[in-house]
Coordinates of C-alpha atoms in Angstrom, one line a residue:
X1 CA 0.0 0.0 0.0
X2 CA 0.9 3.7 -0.7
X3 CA 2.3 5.0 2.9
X4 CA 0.6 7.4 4.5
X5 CA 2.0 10.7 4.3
X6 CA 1.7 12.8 8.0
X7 CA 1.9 16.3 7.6
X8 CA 4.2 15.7 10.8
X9 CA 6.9 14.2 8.9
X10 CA 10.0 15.2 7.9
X11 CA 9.2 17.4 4.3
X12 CA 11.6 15.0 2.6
X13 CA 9.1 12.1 3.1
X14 CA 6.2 14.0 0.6
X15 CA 8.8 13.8 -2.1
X16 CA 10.0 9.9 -1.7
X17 CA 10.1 7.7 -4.5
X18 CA 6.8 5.8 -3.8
X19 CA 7.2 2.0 -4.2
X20 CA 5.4 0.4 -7.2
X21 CA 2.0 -1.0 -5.7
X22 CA 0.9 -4.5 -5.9
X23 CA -2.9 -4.6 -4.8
X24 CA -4.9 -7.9 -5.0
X25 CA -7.8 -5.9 -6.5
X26 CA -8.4 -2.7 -8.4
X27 CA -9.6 0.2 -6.4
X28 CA -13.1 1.7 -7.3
X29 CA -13.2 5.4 -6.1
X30 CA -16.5 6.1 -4.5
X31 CA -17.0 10.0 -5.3
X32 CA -19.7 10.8 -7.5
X33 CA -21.8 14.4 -8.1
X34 CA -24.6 12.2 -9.5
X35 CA -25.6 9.6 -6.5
X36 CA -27.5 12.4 -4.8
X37 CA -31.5 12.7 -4.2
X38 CA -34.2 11.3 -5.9
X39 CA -35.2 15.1 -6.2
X40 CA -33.0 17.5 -7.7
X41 CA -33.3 21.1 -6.6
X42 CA -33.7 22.7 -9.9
X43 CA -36.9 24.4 -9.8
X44 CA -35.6 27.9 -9.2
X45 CA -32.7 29.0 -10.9
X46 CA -31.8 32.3 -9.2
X47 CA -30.7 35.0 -11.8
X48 CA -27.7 35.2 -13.5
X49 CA -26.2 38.5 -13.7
X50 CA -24.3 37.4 -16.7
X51 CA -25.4 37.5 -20.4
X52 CA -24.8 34.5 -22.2
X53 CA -22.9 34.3 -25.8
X54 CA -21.7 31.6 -28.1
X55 CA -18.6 31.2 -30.0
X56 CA -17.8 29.8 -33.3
X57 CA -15.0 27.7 -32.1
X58 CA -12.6 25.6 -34.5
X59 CA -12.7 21.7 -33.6
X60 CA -9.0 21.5 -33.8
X61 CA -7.0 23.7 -33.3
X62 CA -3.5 21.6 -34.0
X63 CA -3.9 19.9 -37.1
X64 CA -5.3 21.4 -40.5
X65 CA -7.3 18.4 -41.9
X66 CA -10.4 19.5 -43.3
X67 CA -12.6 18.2 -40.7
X68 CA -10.2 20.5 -38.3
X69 CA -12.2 23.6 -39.4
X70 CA -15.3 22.0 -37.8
X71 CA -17.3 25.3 -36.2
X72 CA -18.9 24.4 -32.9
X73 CA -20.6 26.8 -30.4
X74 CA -18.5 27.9 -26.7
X75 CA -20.6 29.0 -24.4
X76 CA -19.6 32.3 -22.5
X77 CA -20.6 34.4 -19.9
X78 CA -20.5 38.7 -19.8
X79 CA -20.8 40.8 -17.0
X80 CA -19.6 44.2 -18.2
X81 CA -21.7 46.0 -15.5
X82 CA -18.8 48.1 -14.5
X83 CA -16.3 47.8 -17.3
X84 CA -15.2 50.8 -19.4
X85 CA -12.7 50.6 -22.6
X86 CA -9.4 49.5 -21.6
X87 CA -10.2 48.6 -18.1
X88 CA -8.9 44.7 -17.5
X89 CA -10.5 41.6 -18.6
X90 CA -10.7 38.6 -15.8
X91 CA -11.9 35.6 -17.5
X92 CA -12.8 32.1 -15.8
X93 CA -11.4 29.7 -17.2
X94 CA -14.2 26.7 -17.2
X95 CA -13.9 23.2 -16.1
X96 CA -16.2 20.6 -16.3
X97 CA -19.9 21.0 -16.1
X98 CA -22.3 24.2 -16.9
X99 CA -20.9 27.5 -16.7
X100 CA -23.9 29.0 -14.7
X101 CA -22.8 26.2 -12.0
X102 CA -19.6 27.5 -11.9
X103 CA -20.6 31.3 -12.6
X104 CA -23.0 31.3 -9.5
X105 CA -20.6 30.0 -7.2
X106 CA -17.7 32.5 -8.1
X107 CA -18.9 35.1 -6.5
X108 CA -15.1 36.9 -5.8
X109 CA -15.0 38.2 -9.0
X110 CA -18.2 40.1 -9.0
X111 CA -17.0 41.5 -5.4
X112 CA -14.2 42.9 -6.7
X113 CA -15.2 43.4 -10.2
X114 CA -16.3 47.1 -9.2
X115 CA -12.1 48.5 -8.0
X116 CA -11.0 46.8 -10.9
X117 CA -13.7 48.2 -13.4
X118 CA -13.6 44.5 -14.7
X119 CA -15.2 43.0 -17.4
X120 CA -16.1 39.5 -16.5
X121 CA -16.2 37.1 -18.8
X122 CA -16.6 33.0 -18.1
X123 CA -15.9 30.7 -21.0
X124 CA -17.4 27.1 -20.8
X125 CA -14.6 24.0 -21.6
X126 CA -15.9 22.4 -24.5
X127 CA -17.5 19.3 -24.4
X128 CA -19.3 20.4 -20.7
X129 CA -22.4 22.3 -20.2
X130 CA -24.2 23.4 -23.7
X131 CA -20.3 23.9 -25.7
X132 CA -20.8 19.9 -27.4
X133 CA -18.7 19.9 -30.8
X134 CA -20.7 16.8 -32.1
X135 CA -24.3 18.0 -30.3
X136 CA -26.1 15.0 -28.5
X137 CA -23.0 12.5 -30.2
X138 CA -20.4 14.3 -28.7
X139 CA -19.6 11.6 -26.4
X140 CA -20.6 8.7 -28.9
X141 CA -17.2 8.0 -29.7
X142 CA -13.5 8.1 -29.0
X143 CA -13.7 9.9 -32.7
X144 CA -15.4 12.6 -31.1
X145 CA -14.5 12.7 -27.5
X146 CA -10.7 12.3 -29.5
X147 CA -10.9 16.4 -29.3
X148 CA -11.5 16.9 -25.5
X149 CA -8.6 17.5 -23.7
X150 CA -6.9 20.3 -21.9
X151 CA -4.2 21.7 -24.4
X152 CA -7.4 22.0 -27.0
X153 CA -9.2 23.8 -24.4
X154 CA -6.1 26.3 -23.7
X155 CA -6.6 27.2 -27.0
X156 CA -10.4 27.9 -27.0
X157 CA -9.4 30.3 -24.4
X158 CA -6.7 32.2 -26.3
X159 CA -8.5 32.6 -29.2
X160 CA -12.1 33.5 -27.6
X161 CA -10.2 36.3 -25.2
X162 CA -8.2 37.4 -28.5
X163 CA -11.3 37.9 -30.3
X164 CA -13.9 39.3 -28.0
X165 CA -10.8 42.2 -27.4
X166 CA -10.7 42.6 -30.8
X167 CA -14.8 43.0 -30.9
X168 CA -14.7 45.3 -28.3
X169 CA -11.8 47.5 -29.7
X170 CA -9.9 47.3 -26.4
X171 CA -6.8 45.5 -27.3
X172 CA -5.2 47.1 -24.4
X173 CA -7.2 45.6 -21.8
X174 CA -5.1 43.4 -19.3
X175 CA -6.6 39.9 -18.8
X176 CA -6.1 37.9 -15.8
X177 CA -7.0 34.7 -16.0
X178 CA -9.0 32.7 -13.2
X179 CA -9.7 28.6 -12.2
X180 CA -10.4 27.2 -9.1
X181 CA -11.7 23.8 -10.4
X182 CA -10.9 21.4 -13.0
X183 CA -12.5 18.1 -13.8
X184 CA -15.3 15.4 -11.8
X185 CA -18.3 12.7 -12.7
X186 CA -19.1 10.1 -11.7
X187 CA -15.7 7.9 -12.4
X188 CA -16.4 4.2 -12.5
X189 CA -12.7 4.2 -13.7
X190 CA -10.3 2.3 -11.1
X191 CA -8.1 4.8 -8.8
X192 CA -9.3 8.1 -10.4
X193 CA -11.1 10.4 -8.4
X194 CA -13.0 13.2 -9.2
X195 CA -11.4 16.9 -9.3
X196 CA -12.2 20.5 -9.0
X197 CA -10.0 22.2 -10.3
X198 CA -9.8 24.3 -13.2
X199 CA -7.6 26.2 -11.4
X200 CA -4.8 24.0 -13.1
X201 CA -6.3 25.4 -16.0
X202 CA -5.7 29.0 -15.3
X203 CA -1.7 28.2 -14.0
X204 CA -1.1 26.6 -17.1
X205 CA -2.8 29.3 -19.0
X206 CA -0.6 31.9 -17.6
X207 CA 2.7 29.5 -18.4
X208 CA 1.3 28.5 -22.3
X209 CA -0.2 32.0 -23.3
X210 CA 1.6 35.1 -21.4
X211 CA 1.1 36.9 -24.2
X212 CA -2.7 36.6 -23.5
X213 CA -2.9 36.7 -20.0
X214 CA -0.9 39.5 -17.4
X215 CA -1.5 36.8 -14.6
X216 CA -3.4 33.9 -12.9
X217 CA -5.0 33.4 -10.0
X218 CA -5.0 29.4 -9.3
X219 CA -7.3 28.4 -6.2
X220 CA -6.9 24.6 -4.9
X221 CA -4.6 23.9 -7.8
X222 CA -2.9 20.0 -7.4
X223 CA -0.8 20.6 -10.7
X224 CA 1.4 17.7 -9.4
X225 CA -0.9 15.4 -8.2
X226 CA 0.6 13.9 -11.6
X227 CA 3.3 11.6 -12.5
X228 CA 4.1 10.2 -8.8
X229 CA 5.1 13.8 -7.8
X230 CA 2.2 13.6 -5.0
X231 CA 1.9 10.0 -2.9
X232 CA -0.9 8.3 -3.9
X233 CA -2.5 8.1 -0.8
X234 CA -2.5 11.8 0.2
X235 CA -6.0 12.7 -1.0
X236 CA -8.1 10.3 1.1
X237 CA -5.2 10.8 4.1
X238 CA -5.8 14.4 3.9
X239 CA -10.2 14.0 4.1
X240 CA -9.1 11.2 7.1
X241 CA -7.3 14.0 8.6
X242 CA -9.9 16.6 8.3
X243 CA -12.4 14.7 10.4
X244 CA -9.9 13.1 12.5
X245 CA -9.5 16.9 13.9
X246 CA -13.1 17.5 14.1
X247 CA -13.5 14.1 16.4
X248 CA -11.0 11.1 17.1
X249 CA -14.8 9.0 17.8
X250 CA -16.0 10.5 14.5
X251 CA -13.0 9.4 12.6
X252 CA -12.9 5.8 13.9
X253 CA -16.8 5.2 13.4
X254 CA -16.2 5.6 9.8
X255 CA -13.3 3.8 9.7
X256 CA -15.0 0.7 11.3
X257 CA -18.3 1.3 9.2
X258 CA -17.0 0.0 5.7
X259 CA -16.4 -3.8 7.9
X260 CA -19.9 -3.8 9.4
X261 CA -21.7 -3.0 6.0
X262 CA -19.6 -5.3 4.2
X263 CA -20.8 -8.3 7.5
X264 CA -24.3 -7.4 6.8
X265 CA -24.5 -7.4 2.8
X266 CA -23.5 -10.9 2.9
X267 CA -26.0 -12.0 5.7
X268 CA -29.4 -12.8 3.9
X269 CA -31.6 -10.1 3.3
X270 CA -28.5 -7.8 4.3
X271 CA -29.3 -6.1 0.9
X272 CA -32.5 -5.5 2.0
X273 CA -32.0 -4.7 5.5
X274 CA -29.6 -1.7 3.6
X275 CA -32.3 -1.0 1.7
X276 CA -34.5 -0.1 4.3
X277 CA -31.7 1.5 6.9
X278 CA -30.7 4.1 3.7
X279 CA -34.1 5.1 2.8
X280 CA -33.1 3.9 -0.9
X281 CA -36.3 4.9 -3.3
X282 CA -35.6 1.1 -5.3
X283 CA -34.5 -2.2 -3.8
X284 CA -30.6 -2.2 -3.4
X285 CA -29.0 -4.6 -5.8
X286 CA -25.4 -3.8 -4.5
X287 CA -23.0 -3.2 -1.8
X288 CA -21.4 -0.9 -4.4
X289 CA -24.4 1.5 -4.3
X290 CA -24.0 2.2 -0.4
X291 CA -20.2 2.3 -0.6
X292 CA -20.8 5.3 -3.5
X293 CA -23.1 7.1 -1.0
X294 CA -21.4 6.9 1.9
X295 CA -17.8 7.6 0.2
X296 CA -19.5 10.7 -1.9
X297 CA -20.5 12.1 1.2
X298 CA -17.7 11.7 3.2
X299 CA -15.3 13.3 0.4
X300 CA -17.4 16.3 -0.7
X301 CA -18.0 17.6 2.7
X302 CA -14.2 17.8 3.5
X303 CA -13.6 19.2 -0.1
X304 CA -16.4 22.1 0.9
X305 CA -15.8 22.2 4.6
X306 CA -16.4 25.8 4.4
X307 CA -16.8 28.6 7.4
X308 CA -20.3 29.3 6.5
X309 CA -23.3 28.3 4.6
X310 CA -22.9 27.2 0.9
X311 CA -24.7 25.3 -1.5
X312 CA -21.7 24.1 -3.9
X313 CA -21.9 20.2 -4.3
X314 CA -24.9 20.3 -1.7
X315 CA -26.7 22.9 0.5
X316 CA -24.6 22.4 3.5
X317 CA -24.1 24.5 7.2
X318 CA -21.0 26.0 8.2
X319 CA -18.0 23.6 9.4
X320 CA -19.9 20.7 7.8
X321 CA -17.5 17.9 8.6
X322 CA -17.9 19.4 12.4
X323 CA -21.5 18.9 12.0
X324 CA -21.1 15.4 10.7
X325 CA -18.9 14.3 13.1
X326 CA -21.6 16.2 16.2
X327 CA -23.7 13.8 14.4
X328 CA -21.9 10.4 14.8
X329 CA -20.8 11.3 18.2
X330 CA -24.3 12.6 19.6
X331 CA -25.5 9.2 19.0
X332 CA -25.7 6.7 22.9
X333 CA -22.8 4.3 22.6
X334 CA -23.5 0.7 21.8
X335 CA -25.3 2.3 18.5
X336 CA -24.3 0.6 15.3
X337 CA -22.0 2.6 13.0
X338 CA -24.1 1.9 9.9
X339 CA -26.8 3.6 11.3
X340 CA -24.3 6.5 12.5
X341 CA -22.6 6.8 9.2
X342 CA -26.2 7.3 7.5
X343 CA -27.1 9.7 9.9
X344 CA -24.5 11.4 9.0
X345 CA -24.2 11.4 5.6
X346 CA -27.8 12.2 5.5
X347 CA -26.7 15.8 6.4
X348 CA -24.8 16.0 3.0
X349 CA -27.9 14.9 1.1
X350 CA -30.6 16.5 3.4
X351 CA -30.0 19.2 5.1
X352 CA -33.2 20.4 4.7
X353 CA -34.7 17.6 5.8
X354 CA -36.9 17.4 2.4
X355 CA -36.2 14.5 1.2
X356 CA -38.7 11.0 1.8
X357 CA -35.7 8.5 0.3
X358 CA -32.9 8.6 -1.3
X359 CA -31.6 7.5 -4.5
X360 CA -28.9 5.6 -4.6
X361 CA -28.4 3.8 -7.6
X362 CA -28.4 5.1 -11.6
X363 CA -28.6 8.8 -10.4
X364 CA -28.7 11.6 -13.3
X365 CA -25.7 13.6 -13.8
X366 CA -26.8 16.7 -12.5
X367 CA -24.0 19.3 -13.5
X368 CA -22.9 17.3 -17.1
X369 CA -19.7 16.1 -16.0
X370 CA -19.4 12.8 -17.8
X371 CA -16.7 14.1 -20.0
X372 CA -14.3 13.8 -17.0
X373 CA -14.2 9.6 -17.8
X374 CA -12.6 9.8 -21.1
X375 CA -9.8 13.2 -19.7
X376 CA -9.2 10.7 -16.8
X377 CA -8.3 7.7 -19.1
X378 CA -6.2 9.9 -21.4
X379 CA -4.1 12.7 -20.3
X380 CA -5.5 13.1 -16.2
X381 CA -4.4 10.0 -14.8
X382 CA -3.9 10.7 -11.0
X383 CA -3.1 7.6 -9.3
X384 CA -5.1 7.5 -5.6
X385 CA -4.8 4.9 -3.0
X386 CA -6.2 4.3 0.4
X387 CA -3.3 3.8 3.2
X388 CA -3.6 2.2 6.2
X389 CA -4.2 5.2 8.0
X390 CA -7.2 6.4 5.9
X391 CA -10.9 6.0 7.0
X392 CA -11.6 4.4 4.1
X393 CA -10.6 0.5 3.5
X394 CA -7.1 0.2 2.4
X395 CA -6.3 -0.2 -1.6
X396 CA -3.9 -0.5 -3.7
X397 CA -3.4 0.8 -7.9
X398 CA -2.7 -1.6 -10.9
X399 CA -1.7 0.5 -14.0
X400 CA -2.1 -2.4 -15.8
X401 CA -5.9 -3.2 -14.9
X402 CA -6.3 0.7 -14.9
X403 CA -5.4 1.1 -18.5
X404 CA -7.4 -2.4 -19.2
X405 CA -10.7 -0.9 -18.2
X406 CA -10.0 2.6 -20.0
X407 CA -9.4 0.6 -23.2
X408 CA -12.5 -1.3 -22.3
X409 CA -14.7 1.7 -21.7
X410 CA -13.3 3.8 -24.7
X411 CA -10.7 1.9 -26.3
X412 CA -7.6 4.3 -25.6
X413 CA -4.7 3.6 -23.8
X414 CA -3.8 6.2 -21.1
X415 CA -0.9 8.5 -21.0
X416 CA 0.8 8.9 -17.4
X417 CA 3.7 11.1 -18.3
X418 CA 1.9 13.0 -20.8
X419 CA 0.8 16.4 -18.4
X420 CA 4.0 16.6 -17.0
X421 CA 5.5 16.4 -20.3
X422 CA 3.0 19.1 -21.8
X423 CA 3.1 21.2 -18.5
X424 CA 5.5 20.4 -16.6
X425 CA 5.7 18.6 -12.8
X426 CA 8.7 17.2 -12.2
X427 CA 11.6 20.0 -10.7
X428 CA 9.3 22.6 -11.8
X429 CA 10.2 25.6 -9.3
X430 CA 13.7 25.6 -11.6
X431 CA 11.1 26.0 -14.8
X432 CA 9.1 28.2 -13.4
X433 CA 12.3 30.6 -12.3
X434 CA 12.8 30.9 -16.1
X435 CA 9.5 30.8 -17.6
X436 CA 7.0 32.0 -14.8
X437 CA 5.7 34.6 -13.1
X438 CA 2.4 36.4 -11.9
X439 CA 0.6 33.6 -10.8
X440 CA -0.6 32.8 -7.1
X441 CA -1.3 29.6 -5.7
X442 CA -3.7 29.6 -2.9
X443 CA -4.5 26.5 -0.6
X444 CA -6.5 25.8 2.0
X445 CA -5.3 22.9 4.5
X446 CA -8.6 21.9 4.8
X447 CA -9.0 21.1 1.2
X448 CA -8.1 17.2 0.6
X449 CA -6.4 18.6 -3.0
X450 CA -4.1 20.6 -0.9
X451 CA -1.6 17.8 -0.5
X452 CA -1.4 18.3 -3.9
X453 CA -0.4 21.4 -3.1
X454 CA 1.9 21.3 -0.5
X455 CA 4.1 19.4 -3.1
X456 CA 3.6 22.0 -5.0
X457 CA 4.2 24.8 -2.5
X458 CA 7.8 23.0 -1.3
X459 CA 9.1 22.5 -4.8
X460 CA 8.5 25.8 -5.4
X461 CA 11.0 26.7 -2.9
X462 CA 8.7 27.1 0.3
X463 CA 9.5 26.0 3.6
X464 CA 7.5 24.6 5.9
X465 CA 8.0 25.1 9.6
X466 CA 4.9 23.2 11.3
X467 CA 5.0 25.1 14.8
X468 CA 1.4 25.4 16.5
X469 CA -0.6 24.7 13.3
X470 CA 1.0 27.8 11.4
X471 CA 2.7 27.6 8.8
X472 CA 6.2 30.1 7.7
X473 CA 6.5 29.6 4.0
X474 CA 8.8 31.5 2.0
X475 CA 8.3 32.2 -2.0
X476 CA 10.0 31.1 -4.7
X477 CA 9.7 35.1 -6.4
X478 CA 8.2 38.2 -6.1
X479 CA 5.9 37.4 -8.7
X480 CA 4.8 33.4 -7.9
X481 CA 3.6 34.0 -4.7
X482 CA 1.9 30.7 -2.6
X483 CA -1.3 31.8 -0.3
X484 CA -1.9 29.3 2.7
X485 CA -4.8 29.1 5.0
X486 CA -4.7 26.5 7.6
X487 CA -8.7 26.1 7.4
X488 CA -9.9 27.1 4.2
X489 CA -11.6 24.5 1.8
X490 CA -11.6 24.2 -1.7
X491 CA -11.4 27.3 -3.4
X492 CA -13.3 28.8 -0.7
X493 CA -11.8 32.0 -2.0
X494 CA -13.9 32.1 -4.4
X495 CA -17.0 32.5 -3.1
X496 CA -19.0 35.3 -2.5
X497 CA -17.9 37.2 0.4
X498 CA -20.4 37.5 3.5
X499 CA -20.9 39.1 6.9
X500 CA -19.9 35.8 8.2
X501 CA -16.5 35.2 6.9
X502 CA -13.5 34.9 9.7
X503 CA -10.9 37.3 9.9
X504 CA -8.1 35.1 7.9
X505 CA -11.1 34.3 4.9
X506 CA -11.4 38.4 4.6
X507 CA -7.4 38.6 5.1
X508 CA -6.7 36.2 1.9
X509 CA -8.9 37.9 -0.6
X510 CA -7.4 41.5 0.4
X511 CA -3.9 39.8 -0.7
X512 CA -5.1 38.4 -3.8
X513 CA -7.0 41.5 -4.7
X514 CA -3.3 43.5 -3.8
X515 CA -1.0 41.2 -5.2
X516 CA -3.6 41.7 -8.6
X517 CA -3.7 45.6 -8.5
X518 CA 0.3 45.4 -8.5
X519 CA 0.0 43.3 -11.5
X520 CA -2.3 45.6 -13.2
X521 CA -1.0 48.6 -12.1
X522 CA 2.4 47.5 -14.0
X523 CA 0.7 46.9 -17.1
X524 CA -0.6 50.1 -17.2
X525 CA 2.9 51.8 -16.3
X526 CA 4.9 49.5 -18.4
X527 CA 2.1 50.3 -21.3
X528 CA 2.6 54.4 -20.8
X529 CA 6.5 53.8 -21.0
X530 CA 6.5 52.0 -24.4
X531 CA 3.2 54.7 -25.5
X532 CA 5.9 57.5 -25.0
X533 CA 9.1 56.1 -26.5

């Protein structure tokens, strides 16, 4: 098994040569968006204060076949409330579901589009949300899903952002680019798990187009959760963490639940004894379907264990994994941990106490995230694994079994090396002390993709002195500048700023919104300079 990594240990341990990992089985990552209610909350949109726009977008932008000239239709997203001619451009870069999903829940830049005088734009990835190249057959095929992937996307960017300057005669503008999710579905693919994180997509953005973009802001970005750069096992050791803090009972409840449901599934009429204990609207036909549920739950709420009220993956109270674990501990002892584990995981999928049952099998997919299968079994192939240590049961990862089932499902072989080869990974603070600059990485312990991160943070040159729960870090530049909280979530800087935010919340986004008015303010100066010579 992968060891797991303490954030205790020496720093040199996050960057050991893992061992190559023999499992007896394939691990199945439980996460999905879809396994959710029987009832979806979409009755009442609220209103988008963005207009939407389409793009005639080239199929391919790297090859000039004739089929390459293929025109399909990006969705994007204007808010130019406050923008006047020449006034910067910040443009979110999309990831993969429906722009309005991600829109509505980026509130930070319609807080701070007003200093900046912004024009906001948000540009949907192709092959998510309404942006298909091949309509309702756009994920017939490996022929068509053959043109989803990240470097195409890149390039949808550059030449949408080139364009709508050109359209709105303000080739001056400065753009800074924005991400703070990329990639998630429901992955039935062994040892992938979703992501969130488009924020990958703004760094490399800044790094393949600076010519386009003054700057990036990446939030929650794991850009070497790739290529062994991150152990395997630090995602779920990171979520086993976060409720490990909230309650050492809590923590060890779950831990022992996976062992009790697995006794009573194979007890007759364990399936239906499940059946009735999860509320399911249909007759369980599976173990599987529980495991999802529970494993969904458990995940999502440490990936949006934010300081106050959101409704991101779920509507969910402040400090939900504190809540959970109040939950499981609230309960008299003696009480079995299948019934504590529901109860809590109920939370995720009820907080509002609406719901009559729960469906936990074939469950729609909600956001239109499916594309993620085919960009995990091609070019995002982030190894996880379940240590020891994790609340979830141990597993191990078989490339060989992995790559098996991708060619199964799609019939294409993965490539392991190829993001690190495209982007970069490996040694990358030296690259990045050539090629990089104006781009901030912000993390948020709390976030499980922040171990990603930290990998990130050190080889960037930062070093970590774990003294009291703070953290002393040191960046590698003026200009590539790492932003650490040691209880924010996943790009909880993103969202739209409230009464109720803590001090250190209010203190991160005054920092970003600094460290971007010195990049603008440069522009403009360096602009004026080359105006008058």
């Amino acid at each position: 098994m992968a060891p797991c990594v303490s954030l205790l240990l020496p720093v040199f341990a996050i960057l050991a040569t893992l061992p190559i990992i023999q499992s007896a089985h394939t691990f199945f990552p439980r996460p999905s968006y879809d396994q959710s209610l029987a009832k979806q909350p979409n009755a009442s949109k609220p209103k988008m204060p963005y207009k939407t726009h389409y793009f005639p977008q080239v199929l391919d932008h790297f090859t000039f076949q004739p089929k390459s000239s293929k025109i399909f239709y990006q969705k994007y997203l204007i808010n130019s409330h406050y923008w006047q001619r020449g006034a910067p451009i910040f443009v979110y870069t999309g990831n993969e579901g429906d722009i309005e999903w991600f829109a509505s829940n980026t509130g930070f830049l319609l807080d701070i589009a007003p200093k900046f005088r912004a024009l906001l734009v948000f540009i949907e990835h192709r092959f998510y949300g309404e942006s298909m190249p091949f309509g309702n057959k756009s994920y017939e095929s490996a022929e068509t899903l053959g043109y989803l992937n990240s470097q195409q996307a890149l390039a949808d960017f550059a030449i949408l952002i080139r364009s709508l300057k050109h359209n709105l005669s303000s080739e001056a503008s400065p753009v800074v680019v924005f991400g703070g999710s990329y990639g998630g579905s429901e992955l039935k693919i062994p040892s992938q798990l979703l992501m969130l994180n488009g924020c990958m997509l703004a760094a490399w953005f800044r790094l393949k187009y600076p010519h386009i973009a003054i700057g990036a802001l990446a939030s929650s970005a794991p850009i070497l959760q790739f290529d062994g750069i991150t152990p395997w096992s630090s995602f779920y050791d990171a979520v086993s963490q976060d409720f490990k803090e909230a309650s050492l009972n809590c923590y060890e409840v779950i831990k022992g639940s996976w062992a009790e449901l697995e006794a009573l599934s194979t007890q007759k009429e364990g399936l239906t004894e499940l059946s009735r204990t999860f509320r399911a609207c249909q007759d369980l036909h599976s173990l599987d379907s529980v495991w999802d549920w529970l494993w969904s739950a458990f995940v999502y709420t440490a990936m949006v264990n934010y300081p106050t009220e959101a409704n991101f993956m779920m509507p969910l109270p402040a400090y939900p994994v504190q809540a959970m674990c109040k939950i499981i501990d609230g309960f008299p002892s003696g009480s079995s941990k299948i019934i504590r584990v529901f109860a809590a995981a109920s939370l995720y999928y009820n907080y509002s106490r609406a719901e009559k049952c729960f469906k936990l099998e074939h469950g729609p997919d909600t956001h239109g995230l499916h594309g993620w299968n085919w960009q995990a079994c091609t070019e995002m192939v982030m190894p996880m694994t379940c240590s020891q240590e994790s609340m979830f049961p141990p597993s191990g990862f078989s490339y060989k079994e992995f790559a098996e089932d991708c060619m199964e499902t799609f019939g294409v072989k993965p490539r392991p090396h190829w993001i690190t080869t495209e982007f970069g990974g490996k040694r990358i603070d030296r690259v990045l002390k050539r090629s990089g600059g104006n781009i901030i990485f912000s993390n948020g312990m709390q976030d499980p993709w922040s171990r990603g991160g930290l990998a990130l943070l050190f080889l960037f040159g930062i070093l970590f002195v774990f003294l009291a729960n703070h953290y002393v870090l040191k960046n590698i530049s003026s200009s590539i500048l790492a932003l650490v909280t040691e209880k924010g979530a996943h790009h909880v800087d993103f969202r739209f700023a409230t009464k109720a935010d803590p001090e250190w919340l209010k203190e991160l986004r005054r920092q970003e919104v600094e460290i971007i008015q010195g990049w603008i303010d440069q522009y403009y100066a360096d602009l004026k300079r080359l105006n008058n010579e």
